Coordinates of C-alpha atoms in Angstrom, one line a residue:
M16 CA 15.6 -8.6 32.9
T17 CA 12.5 -6.7 33.7
L18 CA 10.1 -5.3 31.1
P19 CA 10.1 -1.6 30.2
T20 CA 7.4 0.5 31.9
G21 CA 4.1 0.1 30.1
L22 CA 5.1 -3.0 28.2
T23 CA 3.1 -6.0 29.2
P24 CA 3.3 -9.7 28.2
G25 CA 1.6 -10.4 24.9
V26 CA 2.0 -9.9 21.2
W27 CA 2.8 -6.4 20.1
L28 CA 2.8 -5.1 16.5
L29 CA 4.8 -2.2 15.1
D30 CA 2.7 0.9 14.3
M31 CA 4.6 2.7 11.6
S32 CA 2.5 5.8 12.0
H33 CA 4.0 6.3 15.4
S34 CA 7.4 4.6 15.0
E35 CA 10.6 5.2 13.1
I36 CA 13.3 2.9 11.7
G37 CA 16.2 5.3 11.4
F38 CA 19.8 4.8 10.6
T39 CA 23.1 6.7 10.7
V40 CA 26.0 5.6 8.4
R41 CA 29.4 7.1 7.6
H42 CA 29.8 8.4 4.1
A43 CA 33.3 8.6 2.6
G44 CA 34.7 8.4 6.2
I45 CA 34.1 12.1 6.7
S46 CA 30.4 12.7 7.1
K47 CA 27.4 11.0 8.5
V48 CA 24.2 10.3 6.5
R49 CA 21.0 9.9 8.4
G50 CA 17.8 8.5 7.1
R51 CA 14.9 6.1 7.6
F52 CA 12.8 3.3 6.2
T53 CA 9.1 4.3 5.9
D54 CA 7.5 0.8 5.3
A55 CA 8.1 -2.0 7.8
S56 CA 6.3 -4.5 10.0
A57 CA 7.3 -6.1 13.2
E58 CA 6.0 -8.5 15.8
A59 CA 7.3 -8.8 19.3
R60 CA 6.2 -11.6 21.6
V61 CA 6.8 -10.4 25.1
R62 CA 6.9 -12.7 28.1
E63 CA 7.3 -11.9 31.8
S64 CA 11.1 -11.3 31.3
L65 CA 12.6 -9.4 28.4
A66 CA 15.2 -12.1 28.2
D67 CA 12.5 -14.5 27.0
A68 CA 11.0 -12.1 24.4
S69 CA 11.2 -12.5 20.6
L70 CA 11.1 -10.0 17.8
H71 CA 10.9 -10.4 14.0
A72 CA 10.9 -7.4 11.7
T73 CA 10.5 -7.0 7.9
V74 CA 11.5 -3.8 6.2
K75 CA 10.6 -2.9 2.6
T76 CA 13.9 -1.9 1.0
A77 CA 12.2 0.4 -1.5
S78 CA 11.2 2.6 1.4
F79 CA 14.8 3.7 2.0
D80 CA 14.8 7.5 2.4
S81 CA 18.0 9.5 3.1
G82 CA 16.5 12.9 2.0
D83 CA 18.5 12.9 -1.3
A84 CA 16.8 11.5 -4.4
N85 CA 20.0 10.7 -6.3
R86 CA 21.5 8.8 -3.3
D87 CA 18.3 7.0 -2.6
G88 CA 18.0 5.8 -6.2
H89 CA 21.6 4.6 -6.1
V90 CA 21.2 2.8 -2.8
K91 CA 17.9 1.1 -4.0
G92 CA 19.7 -0.1 -7.2
A93 CA 21.8 -3.2 -8.0
D94 CA 24.9 -1.8 -6.2
F95 CA 23.3 -1.9 -2.8
F96 CA 19.8 -3.1 -1.9
D97 CA 18.7 -4.2 -5.4
V98 CA 15.0 -3.6 -4.4
E99 CA 13.7 -5.3 -7.6
E100 CA 15.4 -8.6 -6.7
Y101 CA 15.3 -8.2 -2.9
P102 CA 12.3 -6.2 -1.9
E103 CA 12.6 -7.0 1.8
M104 CA 15.2 -7.3 4.5
T105 CA 14.5 -9.0 7.8
F106 CA 15.8 -8.9 11.4
R107 CA 15.2 -11.6 14.0
A108 CA 16.3 -10.7 17.5
T109 CA 18.1 -13.4 19.6
S110 CA 18.6 -11.3 22.8
A111 CA 17.9 -7.9 24.3
E112 CA 19.8 -5.9 27.0
G113 CA 19.2 -2.6 28.6
D114 CA 16.7 -0.7 30.8
G115 CA 14.6 2.4 30.8
E116 CA 14.4 3.6 27.2
D117 CA 17.7 2.4 25.8
Y118 CA 18.2 -1.2 24.6
T119 CA 20.5 -3.2 22.4
L120 CA 18.9 -6.0 20.4
T121 CA 21.3 -8.7 19.1
G122 CA 20.1 -10.7 16.2
D123 CA 20.3 -11.8 12.6
L124 CA 19.9 -9.2 9.8
T125 CA 19.3 -10.5 6.3
I126 CA 19.9 -8.2 3.4
R127 CA 20.1 -9.5 -0.2
G128 CA 19.8 -13.1 1.0
I129 CA 22.9 -12.8 3.2
T130 CA 22.4 -13.1 7.0
K131 CA 24.9 -11.6 9.5
P132 CA 24.8 -11.1 13.2
V133 CA 24.3 -7.4 14.3
E134 CA 23.5 -5.3 17.3
L135 CA 20.8 -2.6 16.9
E136 CA 20.3 0.3 19.3
V137 CA 16.6 0.7 20.1
E138 CA 14.8 3.4 22.0
F139 CA 11.6 2.3 23.7
T140 CA 9.4 5.4 24.3
G141 CA 6.3 3.7 25.5
V142 CA 3.2 1.9 24.2
A143 CA -0.3 3.1 23.1
V144 CA -3.3 0.8 23.0

C-alpha cells in the first residue's frame, strides 16, 4: 500500500494544536453525541509501504469533552473512564487500509486496563514540517 501524499518515511509525532481526536457515539439509541479528546500524544513510524508502518497513541482520559459539563463529569467518573484510577487509554495499530485521505486503522484499544481489538476511521489531511 502506497503512502499518502506528503507522508514520507520516518518518525512522525502528533501535533495536537493542528489535530483532533474526535468521536461519535449513540446515546440512548436515538441520538448521536459528538465530542473530542483534547490531550493526546502519538508516534507513527512510517516505512516505504503503509502496510509496514506502526502507530502508538496515548490519550489522557480527563481531556474528554462532549460539550456538556454534566455528561463529561459522569463519563470521567467511576462509571466510565474513571480518570483518577485510569488516567490514560492507549491505541496500538496493527494494520492500516485505505488511500487518499480516508483510512481504517485496525489495532488494540486499551481502556481501564482492558484491551480489545477495534477499527478506527482516520482522515489524513496532510503534513506540516
